[in-house]
N, CA, C and O of each residue as an XYZ file, in Angstrom:
904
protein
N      27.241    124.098     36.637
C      26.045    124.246     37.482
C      24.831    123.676     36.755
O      24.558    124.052     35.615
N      24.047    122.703     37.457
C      22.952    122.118     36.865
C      21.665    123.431     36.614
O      21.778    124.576     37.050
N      20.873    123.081     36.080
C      19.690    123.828     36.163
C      18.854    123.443     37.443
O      19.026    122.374     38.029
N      17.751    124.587     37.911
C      17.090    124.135     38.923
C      15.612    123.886     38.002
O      15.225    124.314     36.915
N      15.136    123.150     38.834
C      13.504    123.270     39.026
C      12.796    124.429     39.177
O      13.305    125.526     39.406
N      11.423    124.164     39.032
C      11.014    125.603     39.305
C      10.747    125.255     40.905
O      10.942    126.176     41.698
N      10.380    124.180     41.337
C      10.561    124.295     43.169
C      11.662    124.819     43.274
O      11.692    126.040     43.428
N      13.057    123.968     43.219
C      14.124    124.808     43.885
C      14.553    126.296     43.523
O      15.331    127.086     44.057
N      13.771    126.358     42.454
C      13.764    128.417     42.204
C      13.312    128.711     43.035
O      13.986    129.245     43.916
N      11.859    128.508     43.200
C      11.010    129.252     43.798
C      11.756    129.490     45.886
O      11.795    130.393     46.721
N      12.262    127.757     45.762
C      12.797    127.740     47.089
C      13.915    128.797     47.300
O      14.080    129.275     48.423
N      14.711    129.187     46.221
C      15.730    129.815     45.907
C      15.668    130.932     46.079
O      16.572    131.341     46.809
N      14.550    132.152     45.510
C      13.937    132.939     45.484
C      13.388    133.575     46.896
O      13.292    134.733     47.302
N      13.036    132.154     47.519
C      12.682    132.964     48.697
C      13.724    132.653     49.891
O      13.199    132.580     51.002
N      14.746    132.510     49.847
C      16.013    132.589     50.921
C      16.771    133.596     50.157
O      17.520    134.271     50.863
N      16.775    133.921     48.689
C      17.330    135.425     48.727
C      16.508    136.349     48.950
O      17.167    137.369     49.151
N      15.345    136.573     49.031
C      14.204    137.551     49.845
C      14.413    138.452     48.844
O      14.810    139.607     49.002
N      14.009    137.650     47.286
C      13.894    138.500     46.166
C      12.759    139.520     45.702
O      12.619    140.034     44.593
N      12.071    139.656     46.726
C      10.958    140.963     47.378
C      11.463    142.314     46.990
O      11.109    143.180     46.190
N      12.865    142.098     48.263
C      13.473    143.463     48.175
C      13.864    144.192     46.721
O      14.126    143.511     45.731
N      13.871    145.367     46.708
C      13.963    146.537     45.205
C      14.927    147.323     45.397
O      15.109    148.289     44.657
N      15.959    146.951     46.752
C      17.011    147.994     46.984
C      17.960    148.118     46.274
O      18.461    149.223     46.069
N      18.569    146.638     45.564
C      19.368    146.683     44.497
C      19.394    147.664     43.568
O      20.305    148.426     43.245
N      17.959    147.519     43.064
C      17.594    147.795     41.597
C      17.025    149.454     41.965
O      17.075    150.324     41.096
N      16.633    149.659     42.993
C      17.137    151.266     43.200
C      17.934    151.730     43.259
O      18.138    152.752     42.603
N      18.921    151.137     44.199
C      20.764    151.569     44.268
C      21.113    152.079     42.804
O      21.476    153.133     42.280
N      20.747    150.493     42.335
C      21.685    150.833     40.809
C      21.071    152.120     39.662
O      21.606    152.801     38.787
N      19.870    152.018     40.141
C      18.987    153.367     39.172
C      19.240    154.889     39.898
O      19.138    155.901     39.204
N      19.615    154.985     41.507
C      19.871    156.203     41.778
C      21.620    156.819     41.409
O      22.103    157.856     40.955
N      22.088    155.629     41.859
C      23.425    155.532     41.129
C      23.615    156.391     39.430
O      24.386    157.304     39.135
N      22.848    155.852     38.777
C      23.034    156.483     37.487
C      22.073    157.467     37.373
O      22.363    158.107     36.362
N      21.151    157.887     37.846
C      20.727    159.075     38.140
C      21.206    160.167     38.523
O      21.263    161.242     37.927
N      21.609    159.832     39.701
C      23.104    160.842     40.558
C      24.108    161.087     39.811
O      24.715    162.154     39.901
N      24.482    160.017     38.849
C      25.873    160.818     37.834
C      25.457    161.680     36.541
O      26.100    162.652     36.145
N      24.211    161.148     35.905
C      23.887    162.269     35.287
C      23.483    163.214     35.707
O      24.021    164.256     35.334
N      22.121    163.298     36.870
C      22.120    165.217     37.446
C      23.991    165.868     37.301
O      24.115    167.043     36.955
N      25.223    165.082     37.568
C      26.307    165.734     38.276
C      26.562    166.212     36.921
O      26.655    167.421     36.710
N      26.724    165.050     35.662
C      26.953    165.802     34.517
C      26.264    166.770     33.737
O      26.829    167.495     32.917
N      24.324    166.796     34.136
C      23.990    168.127     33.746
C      24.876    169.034     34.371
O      25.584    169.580     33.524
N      25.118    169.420     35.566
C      25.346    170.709     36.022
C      26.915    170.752     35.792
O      27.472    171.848     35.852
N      27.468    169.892     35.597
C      28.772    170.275     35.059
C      29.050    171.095     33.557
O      29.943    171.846     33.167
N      27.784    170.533     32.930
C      27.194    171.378     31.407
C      27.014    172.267     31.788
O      27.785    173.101     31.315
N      25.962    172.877     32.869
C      25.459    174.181     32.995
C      25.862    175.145     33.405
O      25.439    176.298     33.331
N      27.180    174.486     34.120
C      28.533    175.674     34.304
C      29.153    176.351     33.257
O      29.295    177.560     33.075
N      29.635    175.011     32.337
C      30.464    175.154     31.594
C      29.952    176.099     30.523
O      30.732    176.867     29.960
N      28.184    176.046     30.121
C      28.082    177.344     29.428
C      27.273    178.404     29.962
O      26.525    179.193     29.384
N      27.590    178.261     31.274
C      27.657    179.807     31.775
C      28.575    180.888     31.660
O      28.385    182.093     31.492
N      30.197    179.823     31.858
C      31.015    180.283     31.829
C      31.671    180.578     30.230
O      32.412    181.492     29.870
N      31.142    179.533     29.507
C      31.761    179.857     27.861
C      32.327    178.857     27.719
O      32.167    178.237     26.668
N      33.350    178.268     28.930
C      34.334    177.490     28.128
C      33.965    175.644     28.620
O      32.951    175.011     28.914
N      35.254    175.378     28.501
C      35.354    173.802     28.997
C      35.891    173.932     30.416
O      36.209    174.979     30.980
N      35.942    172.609     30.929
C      37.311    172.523     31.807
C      38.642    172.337     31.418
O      38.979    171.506     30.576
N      39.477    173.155     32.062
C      41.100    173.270     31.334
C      41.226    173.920     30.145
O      42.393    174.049     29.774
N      40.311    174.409     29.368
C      39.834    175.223     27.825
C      40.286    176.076     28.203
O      39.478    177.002     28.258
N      41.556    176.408     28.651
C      41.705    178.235     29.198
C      41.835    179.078     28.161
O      41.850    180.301     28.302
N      41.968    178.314     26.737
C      42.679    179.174     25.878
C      41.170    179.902     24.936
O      41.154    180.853     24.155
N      40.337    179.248     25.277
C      38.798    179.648     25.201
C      38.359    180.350     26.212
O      37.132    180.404     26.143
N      38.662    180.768     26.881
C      38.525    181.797     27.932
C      38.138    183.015     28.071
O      39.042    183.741     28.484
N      37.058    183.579     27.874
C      36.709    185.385     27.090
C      36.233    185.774     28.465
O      35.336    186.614     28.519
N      36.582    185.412     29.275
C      35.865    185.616     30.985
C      36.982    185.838     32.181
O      38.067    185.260     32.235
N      36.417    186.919     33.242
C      37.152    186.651     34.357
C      37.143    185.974     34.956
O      38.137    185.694     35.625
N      35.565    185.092     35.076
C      35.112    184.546     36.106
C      35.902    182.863     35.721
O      36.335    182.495     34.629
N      35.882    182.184     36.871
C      36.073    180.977     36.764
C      35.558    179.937     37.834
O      34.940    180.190     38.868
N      35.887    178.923     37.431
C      35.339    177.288     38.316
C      35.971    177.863     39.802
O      37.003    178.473     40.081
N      34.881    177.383     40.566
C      35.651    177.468     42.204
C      35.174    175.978     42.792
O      34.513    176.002     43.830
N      35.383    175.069     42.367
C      34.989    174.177     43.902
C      33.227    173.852     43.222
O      32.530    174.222     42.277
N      33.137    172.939     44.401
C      32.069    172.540     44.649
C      31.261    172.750     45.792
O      31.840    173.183     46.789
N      29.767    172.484     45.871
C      29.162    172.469     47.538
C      28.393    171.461     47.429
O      27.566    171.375     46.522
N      28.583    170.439     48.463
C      27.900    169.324     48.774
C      26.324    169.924     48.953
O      25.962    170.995     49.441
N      25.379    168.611     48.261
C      24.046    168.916     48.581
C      23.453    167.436     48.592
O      24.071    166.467     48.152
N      22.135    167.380     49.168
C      21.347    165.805     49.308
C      20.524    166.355     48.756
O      20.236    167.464     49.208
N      19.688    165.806     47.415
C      18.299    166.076     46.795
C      17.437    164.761     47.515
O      18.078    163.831     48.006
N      16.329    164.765     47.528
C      15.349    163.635     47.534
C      14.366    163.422     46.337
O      13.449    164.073     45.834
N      15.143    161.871     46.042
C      14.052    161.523     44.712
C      13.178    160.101     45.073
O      13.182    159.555     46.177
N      12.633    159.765     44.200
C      11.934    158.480     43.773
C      12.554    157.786     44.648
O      11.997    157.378     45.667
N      14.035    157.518     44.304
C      15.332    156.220     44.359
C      15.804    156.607     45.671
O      16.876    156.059     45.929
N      15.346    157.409     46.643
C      15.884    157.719     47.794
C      16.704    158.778     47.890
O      17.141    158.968     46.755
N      17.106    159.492     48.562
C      18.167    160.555     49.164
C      20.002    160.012     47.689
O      20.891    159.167     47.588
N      19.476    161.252     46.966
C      20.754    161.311     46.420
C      22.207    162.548     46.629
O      22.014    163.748     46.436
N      23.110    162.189     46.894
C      24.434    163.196     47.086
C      24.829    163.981     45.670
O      25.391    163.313     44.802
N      24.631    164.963     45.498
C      25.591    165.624     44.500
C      26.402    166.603     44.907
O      26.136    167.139     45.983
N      27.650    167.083     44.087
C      28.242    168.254     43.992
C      28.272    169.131     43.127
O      28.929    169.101     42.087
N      27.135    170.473     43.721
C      27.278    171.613     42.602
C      28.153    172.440     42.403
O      28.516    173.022     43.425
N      28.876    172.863     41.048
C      29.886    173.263     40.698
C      29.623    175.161     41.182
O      28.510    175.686     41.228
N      30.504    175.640     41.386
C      30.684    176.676     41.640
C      31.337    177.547     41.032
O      32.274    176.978     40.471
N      31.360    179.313     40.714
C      31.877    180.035     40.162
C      32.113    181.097     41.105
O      31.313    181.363     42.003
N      33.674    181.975     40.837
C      34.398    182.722     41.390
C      33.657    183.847     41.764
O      33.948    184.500     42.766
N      32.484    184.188     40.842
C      32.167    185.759     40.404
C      30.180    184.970     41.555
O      29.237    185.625     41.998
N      30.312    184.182     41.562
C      28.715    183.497     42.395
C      27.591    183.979     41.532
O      26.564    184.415     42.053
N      27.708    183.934     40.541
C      26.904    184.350     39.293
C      26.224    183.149     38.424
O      25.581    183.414     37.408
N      26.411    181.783     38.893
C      26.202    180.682     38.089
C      24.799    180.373     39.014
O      24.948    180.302     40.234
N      23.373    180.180     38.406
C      22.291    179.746     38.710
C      22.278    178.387     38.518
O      22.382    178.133     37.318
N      22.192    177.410     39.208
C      21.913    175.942     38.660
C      20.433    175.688     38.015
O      19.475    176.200     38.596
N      20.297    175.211     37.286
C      19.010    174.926     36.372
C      18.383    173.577     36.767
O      17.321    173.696     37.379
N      18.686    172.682     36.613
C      18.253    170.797     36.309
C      18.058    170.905     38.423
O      17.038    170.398     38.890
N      18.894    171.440     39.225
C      18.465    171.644     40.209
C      18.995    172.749     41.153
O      19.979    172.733     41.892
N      18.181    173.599     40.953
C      17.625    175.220     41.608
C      18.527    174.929     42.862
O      18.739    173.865     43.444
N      19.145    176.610     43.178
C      19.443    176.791     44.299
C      18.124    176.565     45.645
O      16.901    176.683     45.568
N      18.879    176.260     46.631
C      17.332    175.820     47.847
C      16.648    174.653     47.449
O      15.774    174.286     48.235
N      16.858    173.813     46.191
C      15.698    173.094     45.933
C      16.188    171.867     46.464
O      17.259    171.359     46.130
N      15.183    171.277     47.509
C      15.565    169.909     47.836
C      15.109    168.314     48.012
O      15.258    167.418     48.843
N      14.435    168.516     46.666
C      13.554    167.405     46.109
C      13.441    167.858     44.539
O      13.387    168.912     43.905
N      13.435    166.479     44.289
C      13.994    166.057     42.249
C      12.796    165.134     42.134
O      13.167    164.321     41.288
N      11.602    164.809     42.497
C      10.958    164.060     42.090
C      10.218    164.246     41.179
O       9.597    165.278     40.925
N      10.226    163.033     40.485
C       9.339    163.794     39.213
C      10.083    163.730     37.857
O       9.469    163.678     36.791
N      11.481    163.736     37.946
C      12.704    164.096     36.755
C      12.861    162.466     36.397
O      13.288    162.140     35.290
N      12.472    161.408     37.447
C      13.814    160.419     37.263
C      13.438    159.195     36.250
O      14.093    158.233     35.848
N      11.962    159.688     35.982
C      11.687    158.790     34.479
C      12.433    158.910     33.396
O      13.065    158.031     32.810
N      12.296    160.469     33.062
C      12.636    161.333     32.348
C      14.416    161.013     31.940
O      14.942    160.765     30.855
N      14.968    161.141     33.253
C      16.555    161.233     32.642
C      17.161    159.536     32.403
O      18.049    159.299     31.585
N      16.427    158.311     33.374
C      16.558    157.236     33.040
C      16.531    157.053     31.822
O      17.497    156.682     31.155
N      15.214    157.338     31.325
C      14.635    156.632     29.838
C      15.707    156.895     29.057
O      16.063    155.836     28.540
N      16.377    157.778     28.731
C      17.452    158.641     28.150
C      18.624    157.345     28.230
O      19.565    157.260     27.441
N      18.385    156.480     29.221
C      19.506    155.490     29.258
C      19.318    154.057     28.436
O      20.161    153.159     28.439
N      18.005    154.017     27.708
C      16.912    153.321     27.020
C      17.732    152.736     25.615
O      18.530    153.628     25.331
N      17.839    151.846     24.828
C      18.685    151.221     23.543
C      17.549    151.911     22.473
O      16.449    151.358     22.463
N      17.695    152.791     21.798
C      16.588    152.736     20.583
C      16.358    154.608     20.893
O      15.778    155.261     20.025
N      16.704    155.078     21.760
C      16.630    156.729     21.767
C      17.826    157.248     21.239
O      18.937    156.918     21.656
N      17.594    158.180     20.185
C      18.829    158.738     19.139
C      19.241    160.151     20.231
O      18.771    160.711     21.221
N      20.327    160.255     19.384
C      20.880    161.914     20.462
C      19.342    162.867     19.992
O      18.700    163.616     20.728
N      19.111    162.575     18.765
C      17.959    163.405     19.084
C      16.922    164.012     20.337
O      16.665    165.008     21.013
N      16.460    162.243     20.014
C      15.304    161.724     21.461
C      16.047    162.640     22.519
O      15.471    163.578     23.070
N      17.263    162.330     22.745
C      17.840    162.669     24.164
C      17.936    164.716     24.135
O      17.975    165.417     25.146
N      17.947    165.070     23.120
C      18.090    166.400     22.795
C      16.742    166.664     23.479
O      16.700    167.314     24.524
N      15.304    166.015     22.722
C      13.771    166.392     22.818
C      13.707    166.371     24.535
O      13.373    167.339     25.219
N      14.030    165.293     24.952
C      14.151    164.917     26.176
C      14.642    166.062     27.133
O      13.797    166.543     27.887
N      15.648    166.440     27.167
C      16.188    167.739     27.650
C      15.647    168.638     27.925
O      15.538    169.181     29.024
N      15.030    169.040     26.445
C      14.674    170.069     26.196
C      13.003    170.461     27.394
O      12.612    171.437     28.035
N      12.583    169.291     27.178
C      11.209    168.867     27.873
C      11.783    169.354     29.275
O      11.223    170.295     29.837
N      12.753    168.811     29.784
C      13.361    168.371     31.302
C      13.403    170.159     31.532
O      12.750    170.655     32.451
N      14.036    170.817     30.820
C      14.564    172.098     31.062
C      13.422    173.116     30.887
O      13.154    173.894     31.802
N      12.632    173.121     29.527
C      11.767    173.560     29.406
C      12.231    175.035     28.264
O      13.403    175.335     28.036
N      10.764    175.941     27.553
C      11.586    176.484     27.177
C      13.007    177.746     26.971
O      13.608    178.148     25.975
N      13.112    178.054     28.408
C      13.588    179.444     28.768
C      15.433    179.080     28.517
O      16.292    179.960     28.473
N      15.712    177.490     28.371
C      17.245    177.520     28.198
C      17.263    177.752     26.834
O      16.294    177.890     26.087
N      19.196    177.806     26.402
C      19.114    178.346     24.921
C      19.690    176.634     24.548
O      19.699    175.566     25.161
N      20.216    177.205     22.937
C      19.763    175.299     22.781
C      21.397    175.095     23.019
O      21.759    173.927     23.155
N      22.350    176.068     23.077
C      23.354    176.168     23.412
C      23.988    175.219     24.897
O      24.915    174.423     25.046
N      23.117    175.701     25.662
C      23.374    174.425     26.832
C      22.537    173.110     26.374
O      23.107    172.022     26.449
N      21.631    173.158     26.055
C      21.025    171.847     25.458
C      22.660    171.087     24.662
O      23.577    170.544     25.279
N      22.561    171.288     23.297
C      23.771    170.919     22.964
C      24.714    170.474     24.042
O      24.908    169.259     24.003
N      25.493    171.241     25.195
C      26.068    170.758     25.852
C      26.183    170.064     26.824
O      27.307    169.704     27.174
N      25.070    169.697     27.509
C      24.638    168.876     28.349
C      24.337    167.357     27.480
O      24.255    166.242     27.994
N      24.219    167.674     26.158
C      23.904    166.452     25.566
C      25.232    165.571     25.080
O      25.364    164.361     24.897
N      26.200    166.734     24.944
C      27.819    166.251     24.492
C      27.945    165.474     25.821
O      28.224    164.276     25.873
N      27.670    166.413     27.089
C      28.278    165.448     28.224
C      27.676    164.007     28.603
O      28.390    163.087     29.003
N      25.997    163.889     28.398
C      25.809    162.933     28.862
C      25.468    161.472     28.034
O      24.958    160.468     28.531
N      25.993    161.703     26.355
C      25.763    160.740     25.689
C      27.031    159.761     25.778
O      27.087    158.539     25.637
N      28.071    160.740     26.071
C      28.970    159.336     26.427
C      28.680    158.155     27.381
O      28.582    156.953     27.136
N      28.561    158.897     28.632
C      27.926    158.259     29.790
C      26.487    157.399     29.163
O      26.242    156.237     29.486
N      25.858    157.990     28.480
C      24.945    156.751     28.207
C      25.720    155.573     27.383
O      25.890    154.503     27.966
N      26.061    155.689     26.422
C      26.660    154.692     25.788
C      27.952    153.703     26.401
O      28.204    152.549     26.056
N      28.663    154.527     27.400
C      29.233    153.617     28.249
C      28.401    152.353     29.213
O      28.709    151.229     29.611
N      27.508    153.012     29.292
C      26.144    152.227     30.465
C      25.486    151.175     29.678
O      25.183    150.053     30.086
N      25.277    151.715     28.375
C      24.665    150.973     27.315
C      25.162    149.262     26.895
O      24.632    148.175     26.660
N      26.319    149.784     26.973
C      27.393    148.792     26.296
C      28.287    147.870     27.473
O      28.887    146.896     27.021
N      28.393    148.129     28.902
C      29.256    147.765     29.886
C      29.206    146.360     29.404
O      28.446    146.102     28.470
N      29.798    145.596     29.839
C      29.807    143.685     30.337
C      29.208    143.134     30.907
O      29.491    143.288     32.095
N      28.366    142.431     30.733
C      27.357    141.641     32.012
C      28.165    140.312     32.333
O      28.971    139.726     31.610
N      27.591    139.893     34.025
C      28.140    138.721     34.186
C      27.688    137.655     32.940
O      26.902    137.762     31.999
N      28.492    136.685     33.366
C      28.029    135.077     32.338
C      26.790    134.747     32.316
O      26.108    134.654     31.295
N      26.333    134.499     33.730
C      25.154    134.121     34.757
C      24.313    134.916     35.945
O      24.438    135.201     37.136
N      23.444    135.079     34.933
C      22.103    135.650     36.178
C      20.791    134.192     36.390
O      19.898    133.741     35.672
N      21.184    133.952     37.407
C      19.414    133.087     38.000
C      18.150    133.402     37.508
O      17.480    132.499     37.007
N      17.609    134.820     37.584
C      16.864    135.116     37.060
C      16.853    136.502     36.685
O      17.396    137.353     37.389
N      15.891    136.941     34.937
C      16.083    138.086     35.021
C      15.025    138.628     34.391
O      14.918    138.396     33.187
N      14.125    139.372     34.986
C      12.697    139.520     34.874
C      12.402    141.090     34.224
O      13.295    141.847     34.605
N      11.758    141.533     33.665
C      10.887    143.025     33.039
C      10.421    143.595     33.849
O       9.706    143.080     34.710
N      10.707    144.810     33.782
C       9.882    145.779     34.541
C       9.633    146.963     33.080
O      10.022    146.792     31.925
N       9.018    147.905     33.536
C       8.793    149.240     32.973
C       8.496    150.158     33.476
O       7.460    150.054     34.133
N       9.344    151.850     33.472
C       8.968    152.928     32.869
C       8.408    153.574     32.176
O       8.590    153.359     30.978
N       7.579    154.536     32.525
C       6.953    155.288     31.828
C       7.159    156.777     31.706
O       7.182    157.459     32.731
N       7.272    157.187     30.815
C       7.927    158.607     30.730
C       6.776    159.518     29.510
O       5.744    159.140     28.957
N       7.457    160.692     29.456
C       6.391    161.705     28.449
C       7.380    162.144     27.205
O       8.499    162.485     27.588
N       7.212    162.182     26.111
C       8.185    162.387     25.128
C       7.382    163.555     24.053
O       6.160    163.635     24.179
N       7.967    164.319     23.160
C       7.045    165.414     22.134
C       7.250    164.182     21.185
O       8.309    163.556     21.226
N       6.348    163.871     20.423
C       6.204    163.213     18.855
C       5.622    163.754     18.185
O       4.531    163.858     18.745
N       5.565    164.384     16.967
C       5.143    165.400     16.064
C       3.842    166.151     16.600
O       2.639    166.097     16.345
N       4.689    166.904     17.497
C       4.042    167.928     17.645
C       3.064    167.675     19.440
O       2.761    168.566     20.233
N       2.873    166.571     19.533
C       2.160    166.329     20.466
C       3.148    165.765     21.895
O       4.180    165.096     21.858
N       2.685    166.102     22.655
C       3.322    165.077     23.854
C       2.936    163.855     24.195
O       1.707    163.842     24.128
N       3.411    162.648     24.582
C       2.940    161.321     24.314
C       3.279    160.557     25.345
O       4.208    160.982     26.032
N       2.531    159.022     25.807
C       3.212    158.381     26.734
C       4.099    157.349     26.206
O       3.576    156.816     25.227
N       4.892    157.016     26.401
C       5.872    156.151     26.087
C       6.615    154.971     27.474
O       6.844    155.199     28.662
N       6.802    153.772     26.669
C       7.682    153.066     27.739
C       9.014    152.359     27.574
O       9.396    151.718     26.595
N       9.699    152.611     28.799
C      10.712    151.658     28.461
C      10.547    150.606     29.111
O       9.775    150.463     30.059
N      11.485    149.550     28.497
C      11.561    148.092     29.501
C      12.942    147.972     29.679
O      13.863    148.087     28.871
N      12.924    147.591     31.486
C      13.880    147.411     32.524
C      14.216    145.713     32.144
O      13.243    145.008     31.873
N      15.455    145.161     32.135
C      15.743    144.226     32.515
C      16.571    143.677     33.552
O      17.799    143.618     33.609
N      15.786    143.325     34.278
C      17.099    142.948     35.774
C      17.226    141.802     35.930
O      16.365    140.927     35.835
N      18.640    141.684     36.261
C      18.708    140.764     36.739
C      19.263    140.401     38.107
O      19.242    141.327     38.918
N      19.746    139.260     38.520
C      19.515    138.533     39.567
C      20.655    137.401     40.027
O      20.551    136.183     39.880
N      21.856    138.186     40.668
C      22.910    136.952     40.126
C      22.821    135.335     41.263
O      21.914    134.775     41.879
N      24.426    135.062     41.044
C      23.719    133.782     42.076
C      24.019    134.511     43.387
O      23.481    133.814     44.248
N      24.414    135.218     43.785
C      24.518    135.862     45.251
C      23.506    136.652     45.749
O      23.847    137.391     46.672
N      22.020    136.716     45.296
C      20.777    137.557     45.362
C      21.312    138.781     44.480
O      20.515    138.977     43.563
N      22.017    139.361     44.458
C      22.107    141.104     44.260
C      21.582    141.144     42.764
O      21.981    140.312     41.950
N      20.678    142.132     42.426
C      20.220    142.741     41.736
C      20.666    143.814     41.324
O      20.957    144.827     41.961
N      20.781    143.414     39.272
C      21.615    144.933     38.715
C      20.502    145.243     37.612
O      19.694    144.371     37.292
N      20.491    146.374     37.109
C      19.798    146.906     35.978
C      20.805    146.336     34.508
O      21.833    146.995     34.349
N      20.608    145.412     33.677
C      21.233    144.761     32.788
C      20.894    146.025     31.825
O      21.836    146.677     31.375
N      19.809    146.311     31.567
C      19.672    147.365     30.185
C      18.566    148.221     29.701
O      17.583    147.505     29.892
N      18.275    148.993     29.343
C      16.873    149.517     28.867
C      17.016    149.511     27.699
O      18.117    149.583     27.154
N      15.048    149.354     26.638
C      15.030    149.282     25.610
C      13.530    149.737     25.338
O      12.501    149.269     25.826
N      13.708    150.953     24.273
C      12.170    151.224     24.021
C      11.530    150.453     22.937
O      12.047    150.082     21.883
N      10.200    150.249     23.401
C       9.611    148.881     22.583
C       8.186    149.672     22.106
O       7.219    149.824     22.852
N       8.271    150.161     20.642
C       6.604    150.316     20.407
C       6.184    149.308     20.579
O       5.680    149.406     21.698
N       5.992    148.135     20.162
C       5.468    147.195     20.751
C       5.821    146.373     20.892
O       6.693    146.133     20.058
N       5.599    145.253     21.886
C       6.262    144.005     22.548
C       5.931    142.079     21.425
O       5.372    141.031     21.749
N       6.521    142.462     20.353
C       6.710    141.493     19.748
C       7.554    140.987     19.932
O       8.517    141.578     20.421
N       7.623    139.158     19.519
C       8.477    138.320     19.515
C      10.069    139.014     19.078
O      11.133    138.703     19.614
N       9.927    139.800     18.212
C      11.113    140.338     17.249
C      11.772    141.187     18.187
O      12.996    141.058     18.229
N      11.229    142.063     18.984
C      11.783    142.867     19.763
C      12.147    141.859     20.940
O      13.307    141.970     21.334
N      11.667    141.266     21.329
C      12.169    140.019     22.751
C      13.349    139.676     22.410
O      14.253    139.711     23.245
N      13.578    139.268     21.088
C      14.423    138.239     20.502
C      16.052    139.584     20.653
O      17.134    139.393     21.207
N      15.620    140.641     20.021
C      16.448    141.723     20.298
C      17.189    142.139     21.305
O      18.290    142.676     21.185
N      16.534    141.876     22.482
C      16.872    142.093     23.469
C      17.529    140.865     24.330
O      18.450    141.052     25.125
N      16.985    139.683     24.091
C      17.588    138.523     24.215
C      19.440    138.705     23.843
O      20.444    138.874     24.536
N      19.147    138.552     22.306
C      20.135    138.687     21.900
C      21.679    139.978     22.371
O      22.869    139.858     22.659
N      20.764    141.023     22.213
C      21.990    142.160     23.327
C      22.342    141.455     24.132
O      23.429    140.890     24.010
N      21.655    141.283     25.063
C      22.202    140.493     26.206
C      23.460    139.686     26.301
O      24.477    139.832     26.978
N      23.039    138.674     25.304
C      24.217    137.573     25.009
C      25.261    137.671     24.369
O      26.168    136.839     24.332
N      25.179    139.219     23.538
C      26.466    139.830     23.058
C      27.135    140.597     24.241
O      28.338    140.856     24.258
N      26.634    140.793     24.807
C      27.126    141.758     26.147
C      27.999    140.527     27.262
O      28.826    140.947     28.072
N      27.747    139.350     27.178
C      28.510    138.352     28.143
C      27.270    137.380     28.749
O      27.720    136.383     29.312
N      26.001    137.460     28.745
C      25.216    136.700     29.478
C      25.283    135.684     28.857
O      24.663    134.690     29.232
């Protein structure tokens, strides 16, 4: 494939009606929606004490029952989850309240968490912020076992060969740094394949936007398949 011009980009650009942000919401509620599912799969699990299938850790009568379908409304549009359920109906959901049916407000917060350069720490502080202080650090810990895999799977996936174009955006989120609460950003990279559709390639927190950090991110990229 030759290179284009910047006319035939621009011409390019506008017969994929690269305006639209539905992609690049899809793909951000998408991973939004699986982590809320894996908080509350944490927040069962230490309600209840154990794991799933851990029976032999088991100091309880109560157990897993099922799920109940629910629609939250966020930022990214109308998301589906399933909250986990217990035998004894004794399990409070936390990250999202029984009756509650709007999450707005969270989805900086648990994105950024998906960011190249935040340690399990960050993601611990992060939590902790999200939850606030009335949880013990006991579910902290476990919500963090569940959802660092999932980040690092996301982190690391395969990108196509070829994106057309793939442009910056940013997030802004609130983080504790010694002692204080702070603003912080991440940067979005999307891209843009040759069929219009738009994916979220990666996040990366940047104190500041030097050549060195561009080059960083460049480079991920091109280890990843671009």
């Amino acid at each position: 494939m030759s290179l284009m011009t910047k006319e035939q980009l621009k011409q390019w650009i506008k017969e994929k009606n690269m305006q639209s942000v539905e992609d690049v919401q899809s793909a951000l509620k998408e991973l939004f929606a699986e982590t809320l599912q894996e908080m509350l799969e944490a927040e069962l699990e230490t309600s209840l004490g154990y794991a799933k299938h851990d029976t032999k850790n088991k100091k309880t009568t109560n157990s897993r029952n099922g799920y109940s379908k629910k629609k939250v409304r966020s930022e990214y549009g109308d998301v589906d989850i399933q909250v986990p359920r217990d035998r004894a109906g004794e399990f409070e959901p936390t990250i999202v309240k029984k009756n509650q049916t709007n999450v707005t407000g969270i989805e900086d917060q648990i994105i950024a968490m998906y960011a190249k350069g935040v340690s399990t720490r960050d993601i611990q502080d992060h939590l902790q912020q999200l939850y606030g202080i009335e949880v013990s650090p006991t579910l902290i810990s476990n919500v963090t076992n569940k959802i660092v895999p999932l980040i690092k799977e996301w982190q690391n996936r395969p990108l196509q060969a070829v994106y057309a174009v793939v442009f910056l955006d940013a997030i802004h989120f609130k983080v504790k740094q010694d002692g204080a609460i702070v603003n912080k950003a991440a940067y979005m990279a999307i891209g843009i394949d040759l069929e219009g559709h738009k994916d979220v390639l990666g996040i990366w927190i940047g104190e500041n936007e030097s050549a060195k950090f561009w080059l960083h991110v460049v480079n991920e990229l091109k280890n990843r398949g671009v």
